[in-house]
CSV table of C-alpha atoms in Angstrom, one decimal:
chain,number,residue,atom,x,y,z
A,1,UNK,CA,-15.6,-3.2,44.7
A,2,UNK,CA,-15.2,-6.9,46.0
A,3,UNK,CA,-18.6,-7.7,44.3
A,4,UNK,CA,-16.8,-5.8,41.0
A,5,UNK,CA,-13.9,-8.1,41.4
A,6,UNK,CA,-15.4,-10.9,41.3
A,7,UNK,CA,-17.6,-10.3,38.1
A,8,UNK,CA,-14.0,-10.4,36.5
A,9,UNK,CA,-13.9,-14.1,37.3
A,10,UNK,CA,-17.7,-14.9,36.2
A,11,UNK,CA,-16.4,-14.1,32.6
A,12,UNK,CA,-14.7,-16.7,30.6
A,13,UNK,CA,-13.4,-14.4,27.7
A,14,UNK,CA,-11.8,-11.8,30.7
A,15,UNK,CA,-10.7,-14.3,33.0
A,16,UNK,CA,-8.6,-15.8,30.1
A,17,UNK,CA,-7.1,-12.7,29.3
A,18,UNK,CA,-5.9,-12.3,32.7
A,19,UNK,CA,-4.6,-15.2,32.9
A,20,UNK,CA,-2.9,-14.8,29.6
A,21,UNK,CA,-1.5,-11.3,31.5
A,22,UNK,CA,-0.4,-12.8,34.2
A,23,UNK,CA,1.1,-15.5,32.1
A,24,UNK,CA,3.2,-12.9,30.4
A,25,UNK,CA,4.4,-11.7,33.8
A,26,UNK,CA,6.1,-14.2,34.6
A,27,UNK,CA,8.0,-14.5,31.9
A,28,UNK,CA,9.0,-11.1,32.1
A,29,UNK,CA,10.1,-11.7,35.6
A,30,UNK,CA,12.1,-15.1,35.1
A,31,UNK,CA,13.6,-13.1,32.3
A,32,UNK,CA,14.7,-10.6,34.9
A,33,UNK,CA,16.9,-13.3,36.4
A,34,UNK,CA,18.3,-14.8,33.7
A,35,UNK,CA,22.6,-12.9,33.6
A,36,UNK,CA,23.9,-12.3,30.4
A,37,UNK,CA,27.1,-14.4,30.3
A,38,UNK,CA,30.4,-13.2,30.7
A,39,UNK,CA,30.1,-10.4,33.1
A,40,UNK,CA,31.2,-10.2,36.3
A,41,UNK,CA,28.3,-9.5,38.7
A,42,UNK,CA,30.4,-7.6,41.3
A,43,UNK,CA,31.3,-4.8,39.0
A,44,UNK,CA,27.7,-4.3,37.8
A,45,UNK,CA,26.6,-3.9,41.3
A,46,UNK,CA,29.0,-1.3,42.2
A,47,UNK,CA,28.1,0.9,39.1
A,48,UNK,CA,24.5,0.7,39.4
A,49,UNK,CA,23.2,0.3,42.8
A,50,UNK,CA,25.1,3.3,43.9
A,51,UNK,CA,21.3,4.6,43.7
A,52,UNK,CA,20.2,8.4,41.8
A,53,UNK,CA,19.8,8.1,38.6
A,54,UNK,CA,21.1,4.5,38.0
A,55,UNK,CA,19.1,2.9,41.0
A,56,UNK,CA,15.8,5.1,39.4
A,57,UNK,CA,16.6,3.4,35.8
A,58,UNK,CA,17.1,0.0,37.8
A,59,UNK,CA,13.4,0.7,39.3
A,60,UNK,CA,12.5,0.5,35.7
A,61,UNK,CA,13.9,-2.4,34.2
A,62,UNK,CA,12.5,-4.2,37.9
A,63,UNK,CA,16.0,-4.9,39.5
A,64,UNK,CA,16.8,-6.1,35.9
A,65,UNK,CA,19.6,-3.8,35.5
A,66,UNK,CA,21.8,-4.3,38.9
A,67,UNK,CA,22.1,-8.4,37.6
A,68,UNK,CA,22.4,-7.0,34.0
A,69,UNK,CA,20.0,-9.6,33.2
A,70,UNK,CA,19.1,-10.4,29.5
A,71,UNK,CA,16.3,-7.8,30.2
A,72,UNK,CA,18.7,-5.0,31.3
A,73,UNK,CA,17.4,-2.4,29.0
A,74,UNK,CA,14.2,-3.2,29.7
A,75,UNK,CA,11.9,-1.6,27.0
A,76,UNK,CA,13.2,1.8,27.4
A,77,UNK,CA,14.8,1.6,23.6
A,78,UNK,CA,11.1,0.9,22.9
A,79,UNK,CA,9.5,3.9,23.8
A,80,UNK,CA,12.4,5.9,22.5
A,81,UNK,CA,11.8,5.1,19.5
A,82,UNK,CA,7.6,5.6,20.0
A,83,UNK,CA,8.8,8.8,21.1
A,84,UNK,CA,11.1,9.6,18.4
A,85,UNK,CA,8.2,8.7,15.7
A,86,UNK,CA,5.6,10.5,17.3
A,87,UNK,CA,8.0,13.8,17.1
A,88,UNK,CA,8.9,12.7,13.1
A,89,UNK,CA,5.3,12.7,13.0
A,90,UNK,CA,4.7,16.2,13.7
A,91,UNK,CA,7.1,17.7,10.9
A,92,UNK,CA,7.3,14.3,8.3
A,93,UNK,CA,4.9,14.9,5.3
A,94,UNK,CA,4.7,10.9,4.9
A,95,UNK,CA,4.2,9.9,8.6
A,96,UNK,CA,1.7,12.3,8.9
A,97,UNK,CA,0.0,11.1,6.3
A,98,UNK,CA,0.3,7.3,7.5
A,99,UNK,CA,-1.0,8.8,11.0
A,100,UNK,CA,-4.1,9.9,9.4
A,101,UNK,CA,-4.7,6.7,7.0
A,102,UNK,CA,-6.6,4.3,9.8
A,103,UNK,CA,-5.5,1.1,10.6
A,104,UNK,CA,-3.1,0.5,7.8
A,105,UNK,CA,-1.4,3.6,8.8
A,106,UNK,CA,-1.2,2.7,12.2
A,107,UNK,CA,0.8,-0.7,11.1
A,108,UNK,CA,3.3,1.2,9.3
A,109,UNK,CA,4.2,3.8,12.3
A,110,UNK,CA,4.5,0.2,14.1
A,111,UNK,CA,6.6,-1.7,11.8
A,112,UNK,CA,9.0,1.6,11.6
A,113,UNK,CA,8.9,1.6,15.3
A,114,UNK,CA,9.8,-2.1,15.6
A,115,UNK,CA,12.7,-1.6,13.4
A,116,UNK,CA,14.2,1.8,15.3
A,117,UNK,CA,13.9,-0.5,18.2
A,118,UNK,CA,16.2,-3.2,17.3
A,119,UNK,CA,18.9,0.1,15.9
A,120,UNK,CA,18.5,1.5,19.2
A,121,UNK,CA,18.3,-1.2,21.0
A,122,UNK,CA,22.0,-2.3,19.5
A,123,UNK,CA,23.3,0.6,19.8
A,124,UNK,CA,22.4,1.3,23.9
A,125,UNK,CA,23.7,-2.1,24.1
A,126,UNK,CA,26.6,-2.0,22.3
A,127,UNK,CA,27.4,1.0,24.5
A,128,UNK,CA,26.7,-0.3,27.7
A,129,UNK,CA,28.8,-3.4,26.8
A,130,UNK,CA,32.0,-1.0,25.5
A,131,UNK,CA,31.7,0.9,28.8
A,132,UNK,CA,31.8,-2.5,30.6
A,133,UNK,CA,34.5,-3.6,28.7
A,134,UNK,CA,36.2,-0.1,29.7
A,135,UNK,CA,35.4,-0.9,33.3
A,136,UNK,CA,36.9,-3.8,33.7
A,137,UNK,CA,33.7,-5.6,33.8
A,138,UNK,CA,33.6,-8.3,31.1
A,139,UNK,CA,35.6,-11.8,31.9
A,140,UNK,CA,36.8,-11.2,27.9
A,141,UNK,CA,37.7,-8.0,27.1
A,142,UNK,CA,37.9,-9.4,23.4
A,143,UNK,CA,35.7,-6.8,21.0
A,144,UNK,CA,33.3,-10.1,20.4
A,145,UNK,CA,32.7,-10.5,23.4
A,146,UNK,CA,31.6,-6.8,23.7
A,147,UNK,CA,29.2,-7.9,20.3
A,148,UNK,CA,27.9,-10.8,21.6
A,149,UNK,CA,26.8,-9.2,25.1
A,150,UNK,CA,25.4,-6.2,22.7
A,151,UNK,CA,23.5,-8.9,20.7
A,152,UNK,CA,21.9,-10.6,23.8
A,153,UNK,CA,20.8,-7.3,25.7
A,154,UNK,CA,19.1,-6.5,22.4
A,155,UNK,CA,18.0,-9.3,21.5
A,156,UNK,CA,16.1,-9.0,25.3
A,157,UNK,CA,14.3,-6.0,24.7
A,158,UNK,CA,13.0,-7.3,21.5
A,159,UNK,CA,11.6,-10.5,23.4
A,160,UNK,CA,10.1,-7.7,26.2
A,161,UNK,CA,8.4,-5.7,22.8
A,162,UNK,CA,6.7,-8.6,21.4
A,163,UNK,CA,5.7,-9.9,24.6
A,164,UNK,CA,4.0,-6.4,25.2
A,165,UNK,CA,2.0,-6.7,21.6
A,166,UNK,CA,1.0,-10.2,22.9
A,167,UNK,CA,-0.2,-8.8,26.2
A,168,UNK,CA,-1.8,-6.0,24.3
A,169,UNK,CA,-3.4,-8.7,21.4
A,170,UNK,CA,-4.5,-11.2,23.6
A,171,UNK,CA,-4.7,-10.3,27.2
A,172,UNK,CA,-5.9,-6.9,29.1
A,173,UNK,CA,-4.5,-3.6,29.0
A,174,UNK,CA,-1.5,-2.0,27.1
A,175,UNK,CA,1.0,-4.8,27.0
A,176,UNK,CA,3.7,-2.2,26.7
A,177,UNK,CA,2.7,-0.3,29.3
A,178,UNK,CA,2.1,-3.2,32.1
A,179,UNK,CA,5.7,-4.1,31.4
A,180,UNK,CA,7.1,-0.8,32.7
A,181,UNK,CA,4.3,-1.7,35.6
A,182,UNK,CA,5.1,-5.1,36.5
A,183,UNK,CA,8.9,-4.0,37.0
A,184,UNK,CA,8.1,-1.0,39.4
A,185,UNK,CA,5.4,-3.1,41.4
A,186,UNK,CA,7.7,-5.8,41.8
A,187,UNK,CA,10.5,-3.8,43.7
A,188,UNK,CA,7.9,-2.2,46.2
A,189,UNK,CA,8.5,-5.6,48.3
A,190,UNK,CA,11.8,-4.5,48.8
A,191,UNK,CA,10.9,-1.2,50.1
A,192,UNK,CA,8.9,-2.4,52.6
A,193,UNK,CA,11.6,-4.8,53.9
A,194,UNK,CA,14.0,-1.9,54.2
A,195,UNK,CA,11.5,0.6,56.0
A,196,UNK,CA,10.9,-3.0,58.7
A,197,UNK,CA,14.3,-3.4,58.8
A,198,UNK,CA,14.8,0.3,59.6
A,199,UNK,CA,12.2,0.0,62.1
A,200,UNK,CA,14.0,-3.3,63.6
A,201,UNK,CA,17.6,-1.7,64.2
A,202,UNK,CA,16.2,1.4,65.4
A,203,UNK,CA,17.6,3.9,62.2
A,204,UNK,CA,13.9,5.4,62.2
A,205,UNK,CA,10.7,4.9,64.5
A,206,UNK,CA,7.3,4.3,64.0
A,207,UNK,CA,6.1,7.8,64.3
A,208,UNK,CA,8.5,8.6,60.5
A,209,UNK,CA,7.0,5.7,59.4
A,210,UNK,CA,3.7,6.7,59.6
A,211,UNK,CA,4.6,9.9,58.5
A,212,UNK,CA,6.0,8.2,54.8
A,213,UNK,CA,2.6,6.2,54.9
A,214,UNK,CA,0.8,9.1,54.6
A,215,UNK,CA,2.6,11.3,52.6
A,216,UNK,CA,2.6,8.1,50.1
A,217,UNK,CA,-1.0,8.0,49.8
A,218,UNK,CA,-1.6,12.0,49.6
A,219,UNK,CA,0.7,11.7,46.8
A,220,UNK,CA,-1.2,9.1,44.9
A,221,UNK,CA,-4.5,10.7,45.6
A,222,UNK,CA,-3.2,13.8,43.9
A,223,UNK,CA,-1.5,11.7,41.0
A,224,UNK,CA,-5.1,10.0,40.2
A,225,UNK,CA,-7.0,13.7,40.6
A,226,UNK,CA,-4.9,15.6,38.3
A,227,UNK,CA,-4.2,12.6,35.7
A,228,UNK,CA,-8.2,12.1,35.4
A,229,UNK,CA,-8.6,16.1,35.5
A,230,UNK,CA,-10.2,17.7,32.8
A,231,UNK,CA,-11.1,21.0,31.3
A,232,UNK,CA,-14.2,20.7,29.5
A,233,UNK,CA,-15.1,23.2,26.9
A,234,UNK,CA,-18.9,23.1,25.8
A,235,UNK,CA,-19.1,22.4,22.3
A,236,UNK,CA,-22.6,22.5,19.9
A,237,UNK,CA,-23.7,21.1,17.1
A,238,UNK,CA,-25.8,23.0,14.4
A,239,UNK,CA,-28.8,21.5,13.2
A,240,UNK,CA,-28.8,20.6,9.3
A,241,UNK,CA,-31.0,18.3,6.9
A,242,UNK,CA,-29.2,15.7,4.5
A,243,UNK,CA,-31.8,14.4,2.2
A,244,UNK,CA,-35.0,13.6,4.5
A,245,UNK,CA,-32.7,12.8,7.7
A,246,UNK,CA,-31.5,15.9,10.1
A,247,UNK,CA,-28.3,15.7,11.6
A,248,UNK,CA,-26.9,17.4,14.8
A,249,UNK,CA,-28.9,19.6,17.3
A,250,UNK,CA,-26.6,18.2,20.0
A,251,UNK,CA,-24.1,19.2,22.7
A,252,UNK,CA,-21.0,17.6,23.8
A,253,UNK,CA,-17.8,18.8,25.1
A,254,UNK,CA,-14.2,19.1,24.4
A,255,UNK,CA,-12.1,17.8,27.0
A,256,UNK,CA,-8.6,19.0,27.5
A,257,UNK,CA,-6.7,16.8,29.8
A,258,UNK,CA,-4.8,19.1,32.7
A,259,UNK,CA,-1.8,16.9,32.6
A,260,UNK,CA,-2.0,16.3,28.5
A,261,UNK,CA,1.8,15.3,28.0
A,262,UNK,CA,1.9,12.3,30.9
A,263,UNK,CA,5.5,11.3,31.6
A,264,UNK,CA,7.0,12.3,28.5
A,265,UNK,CA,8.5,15.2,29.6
A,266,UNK,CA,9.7,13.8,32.9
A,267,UNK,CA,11.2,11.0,30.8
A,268,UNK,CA,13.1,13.8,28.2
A,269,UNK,CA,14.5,16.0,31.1
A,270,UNK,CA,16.0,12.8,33.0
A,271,UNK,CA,17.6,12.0,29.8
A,272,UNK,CA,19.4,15.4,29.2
A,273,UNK,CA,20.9,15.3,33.1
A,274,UNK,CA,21.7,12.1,33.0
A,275,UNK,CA,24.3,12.6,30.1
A,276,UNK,CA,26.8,14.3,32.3
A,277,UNK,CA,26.3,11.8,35.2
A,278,UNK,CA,26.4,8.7,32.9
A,279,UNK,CA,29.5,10.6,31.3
A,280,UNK,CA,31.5,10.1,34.2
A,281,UNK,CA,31.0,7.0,35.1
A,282,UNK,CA,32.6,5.6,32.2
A,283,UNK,CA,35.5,8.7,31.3
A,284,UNK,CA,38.3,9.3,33.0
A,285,UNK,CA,38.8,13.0,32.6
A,286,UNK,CA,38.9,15.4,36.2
A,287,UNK,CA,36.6,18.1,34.2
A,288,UNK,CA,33.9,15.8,33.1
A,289,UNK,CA,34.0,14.4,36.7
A,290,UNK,CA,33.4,17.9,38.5
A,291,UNK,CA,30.7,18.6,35.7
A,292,UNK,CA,29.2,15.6,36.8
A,293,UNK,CA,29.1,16.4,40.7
A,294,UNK,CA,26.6,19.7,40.3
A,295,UNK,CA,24.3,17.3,38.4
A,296,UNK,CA,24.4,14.4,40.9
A,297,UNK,CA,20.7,13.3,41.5
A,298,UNK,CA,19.3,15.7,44.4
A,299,UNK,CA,22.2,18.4,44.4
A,300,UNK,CA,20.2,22.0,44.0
A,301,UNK,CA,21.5,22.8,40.8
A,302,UNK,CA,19.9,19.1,39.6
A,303,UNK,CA,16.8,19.7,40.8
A,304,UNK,CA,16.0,23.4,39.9
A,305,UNK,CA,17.2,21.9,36.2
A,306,UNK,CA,14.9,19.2,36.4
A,307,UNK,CA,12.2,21.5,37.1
A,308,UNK,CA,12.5,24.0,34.5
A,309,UNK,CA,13.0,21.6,31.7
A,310,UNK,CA,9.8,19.4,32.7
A,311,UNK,CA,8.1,23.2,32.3
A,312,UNK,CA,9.8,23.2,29.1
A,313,UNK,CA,9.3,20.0,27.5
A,314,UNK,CA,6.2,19.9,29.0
A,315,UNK,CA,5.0,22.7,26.6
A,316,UNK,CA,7.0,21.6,23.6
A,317,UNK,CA,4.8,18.0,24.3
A,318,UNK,CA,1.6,19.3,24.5
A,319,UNK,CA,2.3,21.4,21.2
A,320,UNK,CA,3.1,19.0,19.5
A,321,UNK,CA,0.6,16.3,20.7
A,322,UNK,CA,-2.4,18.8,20.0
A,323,UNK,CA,-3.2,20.3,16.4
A,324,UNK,CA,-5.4,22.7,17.6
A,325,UNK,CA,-6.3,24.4,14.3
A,326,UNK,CA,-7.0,20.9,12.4
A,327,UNK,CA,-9.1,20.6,16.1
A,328,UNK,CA,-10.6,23.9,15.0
A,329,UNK,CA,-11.1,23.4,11.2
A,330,UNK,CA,-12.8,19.6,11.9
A,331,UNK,CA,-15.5,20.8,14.2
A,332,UNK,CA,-16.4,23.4,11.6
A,333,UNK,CA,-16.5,21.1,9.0
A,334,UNK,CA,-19.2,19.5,10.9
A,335,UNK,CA,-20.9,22.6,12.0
A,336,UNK,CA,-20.0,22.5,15.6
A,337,UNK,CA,-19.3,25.9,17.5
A,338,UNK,CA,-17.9,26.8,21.0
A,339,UNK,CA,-21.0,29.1,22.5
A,340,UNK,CA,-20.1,32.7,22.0
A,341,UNK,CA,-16.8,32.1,19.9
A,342,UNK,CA,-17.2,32.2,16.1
A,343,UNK,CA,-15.8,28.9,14.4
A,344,UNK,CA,-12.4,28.7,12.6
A,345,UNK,CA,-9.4,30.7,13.9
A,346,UNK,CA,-11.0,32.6,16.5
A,347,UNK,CA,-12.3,29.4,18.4
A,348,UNK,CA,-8.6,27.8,17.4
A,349,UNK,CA,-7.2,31.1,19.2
A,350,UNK,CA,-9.6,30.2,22.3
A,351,UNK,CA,-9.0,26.7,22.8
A,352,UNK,CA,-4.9,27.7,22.4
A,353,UNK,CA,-5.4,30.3,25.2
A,354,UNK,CA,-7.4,27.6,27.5
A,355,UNK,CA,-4.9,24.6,27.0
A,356,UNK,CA,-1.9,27.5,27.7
A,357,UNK,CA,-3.2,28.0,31.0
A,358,UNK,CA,-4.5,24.4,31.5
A,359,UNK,CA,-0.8,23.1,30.5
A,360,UNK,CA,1.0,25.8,33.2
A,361,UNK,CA,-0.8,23.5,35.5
A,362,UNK,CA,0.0,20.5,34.1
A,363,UNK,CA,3.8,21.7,34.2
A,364,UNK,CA,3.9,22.5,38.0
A,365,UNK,CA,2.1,19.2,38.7
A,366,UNK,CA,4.7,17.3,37.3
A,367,UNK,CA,7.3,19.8,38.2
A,368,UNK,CA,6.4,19.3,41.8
A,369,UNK,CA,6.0,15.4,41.2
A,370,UNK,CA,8.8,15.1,40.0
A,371,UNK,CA,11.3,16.6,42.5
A,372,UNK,CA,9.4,15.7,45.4
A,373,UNK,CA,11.3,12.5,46.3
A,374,UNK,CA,14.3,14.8,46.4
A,375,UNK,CA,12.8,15.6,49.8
A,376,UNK,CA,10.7,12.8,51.1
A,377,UNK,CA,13.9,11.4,52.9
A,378,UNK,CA,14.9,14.8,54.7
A,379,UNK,CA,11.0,15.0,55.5
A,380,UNK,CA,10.5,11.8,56.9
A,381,UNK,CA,14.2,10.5,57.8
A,382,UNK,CA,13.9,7.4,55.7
A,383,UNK,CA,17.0,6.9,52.8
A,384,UNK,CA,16.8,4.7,50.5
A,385,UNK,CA,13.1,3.8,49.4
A,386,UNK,CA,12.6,5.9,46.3
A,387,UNK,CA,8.6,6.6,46.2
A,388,UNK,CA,6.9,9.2,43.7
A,389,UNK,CA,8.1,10.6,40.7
A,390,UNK,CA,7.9,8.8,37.3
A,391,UNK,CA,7.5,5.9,38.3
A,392,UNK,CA,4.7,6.9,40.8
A,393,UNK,CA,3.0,8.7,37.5
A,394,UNK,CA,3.2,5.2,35.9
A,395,UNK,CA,2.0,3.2,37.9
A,396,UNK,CA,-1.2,5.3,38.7
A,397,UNK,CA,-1.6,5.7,35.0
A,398,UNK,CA,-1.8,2.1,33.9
A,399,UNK,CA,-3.3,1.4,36.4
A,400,UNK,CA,-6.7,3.9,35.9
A,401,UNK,CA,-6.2,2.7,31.8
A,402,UNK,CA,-6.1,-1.0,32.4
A,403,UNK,CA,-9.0,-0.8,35.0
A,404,UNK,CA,-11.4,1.1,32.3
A,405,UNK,CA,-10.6,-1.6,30.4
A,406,UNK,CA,-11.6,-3.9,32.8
A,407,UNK,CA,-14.6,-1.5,33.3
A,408,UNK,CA,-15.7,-1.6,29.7
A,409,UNK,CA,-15.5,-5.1,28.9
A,410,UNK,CA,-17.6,-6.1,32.3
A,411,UNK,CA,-20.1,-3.4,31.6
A,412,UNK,CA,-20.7,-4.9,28.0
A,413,UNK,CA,-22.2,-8.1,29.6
A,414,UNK,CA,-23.1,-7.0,33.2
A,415,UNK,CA,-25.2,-4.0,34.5
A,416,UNK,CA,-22.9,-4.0,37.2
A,417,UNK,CA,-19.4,-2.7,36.2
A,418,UNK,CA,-15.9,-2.7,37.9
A,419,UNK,CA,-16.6,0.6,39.6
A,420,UNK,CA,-19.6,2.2,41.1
């Protein structure tokens, strides 16, 4: 592995491209530190380090959202609106078609994307900076100022988007991606300070400790073995003659990931209980208020909720992700079978009843993932250091991308790759 390493360095085309990474990191993370101006800091602290939901968002934008930073909103309107055009995509005749058109198509989906960005972006901001204004929060109550601070934070997120097409363009990994990274990474140093400082003033003792140690790396060993689990369904190809040449003759397989949706639904069930909770926070009503208490971040209402819906969305994903008949109908087209299952709809019908069950799986995986830090602090008497979840899904999954990255540009000039 240290030998692997070390190759990285040896190259002149990948050691620029981590530099140019790393670069881009700290930019991001001086960013992080830069206020917006005219707020006061005291307010924002009190409405968003109160931890649940707002502390896991904060986790996010990497402790930009408790300074309200010009990165506040991190790139979260970002991936909303990859999210949202990945959905249009499935039921709009014309993004469909620009889905299937190759690289040109590809630049359109972006260039929409880039442009729902900056509407969503303004309009997350322009709501955050209302309910500041509400809160007593702003120096100026005056409706610019509310513009102006909407302006900045969005102007911010747009400065985190193209910085995460330059790291995708000109350094390693997905750019995008590594940003959500680098601002979950850099807040683990803080949970180790609190766990030492628990251990210094005797709130918990070695022995729970230890007990969070290990919990925290079963939890990423089973992370890494169900993200790179697979089901592979054997696939073969028919022999057939084009002119003097004969193609096929070959076997390969079908792999259908266990946990095919990724975050995603984790992401859209956070979003539809957080509504209620966000709600109150910036209305003064009594009814919205008790609402809000059964959906406070933990409660059992929250987290049987949070389950079900990852089950839910989790299925609506993957269906939506997969076309399983075009699957079908291309590997026909190129005479390729599933052993014992004629081509067409009855292999479409097989590989629907396989990625079904494959899919329950997936659910409870991230079901379980999910809710799990709900009950790391009563297991191991530690508050206060959120571990597992979405962002523990994240990290181990840019993580395994960006090192095949790594893997595939040492192995095209080594015989020694990143990983034995």
């Amino acid at each position: 592995m240290l030998e692997g390493l070390s190759n990285i360095f040896k190259i002149t085309e990948l050691r620029n491209k981590v530099a140019y990474t790393l670069l881009m990191f700290i930019v991001f993370r001086a960013g992080v530190h830069i206020p917006v101006p005219g707020v006061d800091a005291s307010v924002i602290e009190s409405l968003f380090t109160s931890g649940g939901l707002f502390g896991l968002l904060d986790l996010f934008a990497g402790g930009a959202l408790s300074k309200f930073s010009i990165f506040a909103m991190s790139i979260t309107p970002y991936i909303n609106a990859s999210i949202i055009m990945q959905l249009l995509t499935a039921v709009v005749p014309t993004f469909e078609q620009w889905s299937k058109d190759g690289e040109d198509g590809r630049k359109k989906i972006a260039k929409v994307t880039r442009y729902g960005t900056v509407v969503l972006g303004f309009v997350q901001a322009f709501g955050m900076s209302y309910a500041l204004r509400a809160n007593s929060a702003l120096i100026d109550n005056s409706f610019l100022s509310v513009i102006v601070i909407a302006i900045i934070l969005t102007a911010g997120t747009c400065l985190l988007m193209w910085i995460g097409e330059q790291i995708t363009a000109y350094g390693i990994g997905n750019g995008i991606s590594l940003i959500i990274f680098a601002g979950i990474v850099a807040r683990f140093p803080s949970g180790f300070s609190t766990i030492y400082e628990y251990l210094q003033v005797g709130t918990i003792n070695i022995f729970q400790a230890i007990l969070f140690a290990i919990i925290a790396v079963a939890m990423i060993v089973f992370v890494i073995a169900v993200t790179q689990g697979q089901r592979r369904i054997p696939i073969q190809y028919a022999k057939r003659v084009v002119g003097r040449k004969m193609y096929g003759g070959h076997s390969t397989f079908l792999p259908l990931k266990v946990n095919q949706a990724g975050v995603i639904p984790i992401i859209f069930a956070s979003s539809v209980l957080m509504f209620p909770v966000t709600l109150a926070q910036f209305v003064q009503v009594d009814w919205v208020r008790t609402l809000a208490n059964y959906f406070t971040w933990g409660t059992p209402l929250q987290t049987v909720l949070y389950a079900v819906l990852i089950f839910i969305f989790t299925y609506f994903y993957t269906a939506i992700s997969i076309n399983i008949t075009d699957m079908a109908d291309n590997m026909k087209k190129y005479g390729g079978f599933i052993p014992g299952i004629r081509p067409g709809k009855p292999t479409a019908d097989y590989v629907d009843r396989v990625m079904t069950r494959i899919t329950f799986a997936g659910a409870l995986f991230l079901a379980l993932v999910a809710i799990l830090p709900n009950f790391i602090g009563g297991i191991t008497g530690i508050e206060g250091v959120y571990f597992g979840g979405t962002a523990l899904l994240i990290v181990v999954g840019v993580a395994l991308d960006t090192m095949q990255q790594v893997e595939s540009l040492v192995l095209t000039r080594h015989y020694k790759g990143f990983v034995k």
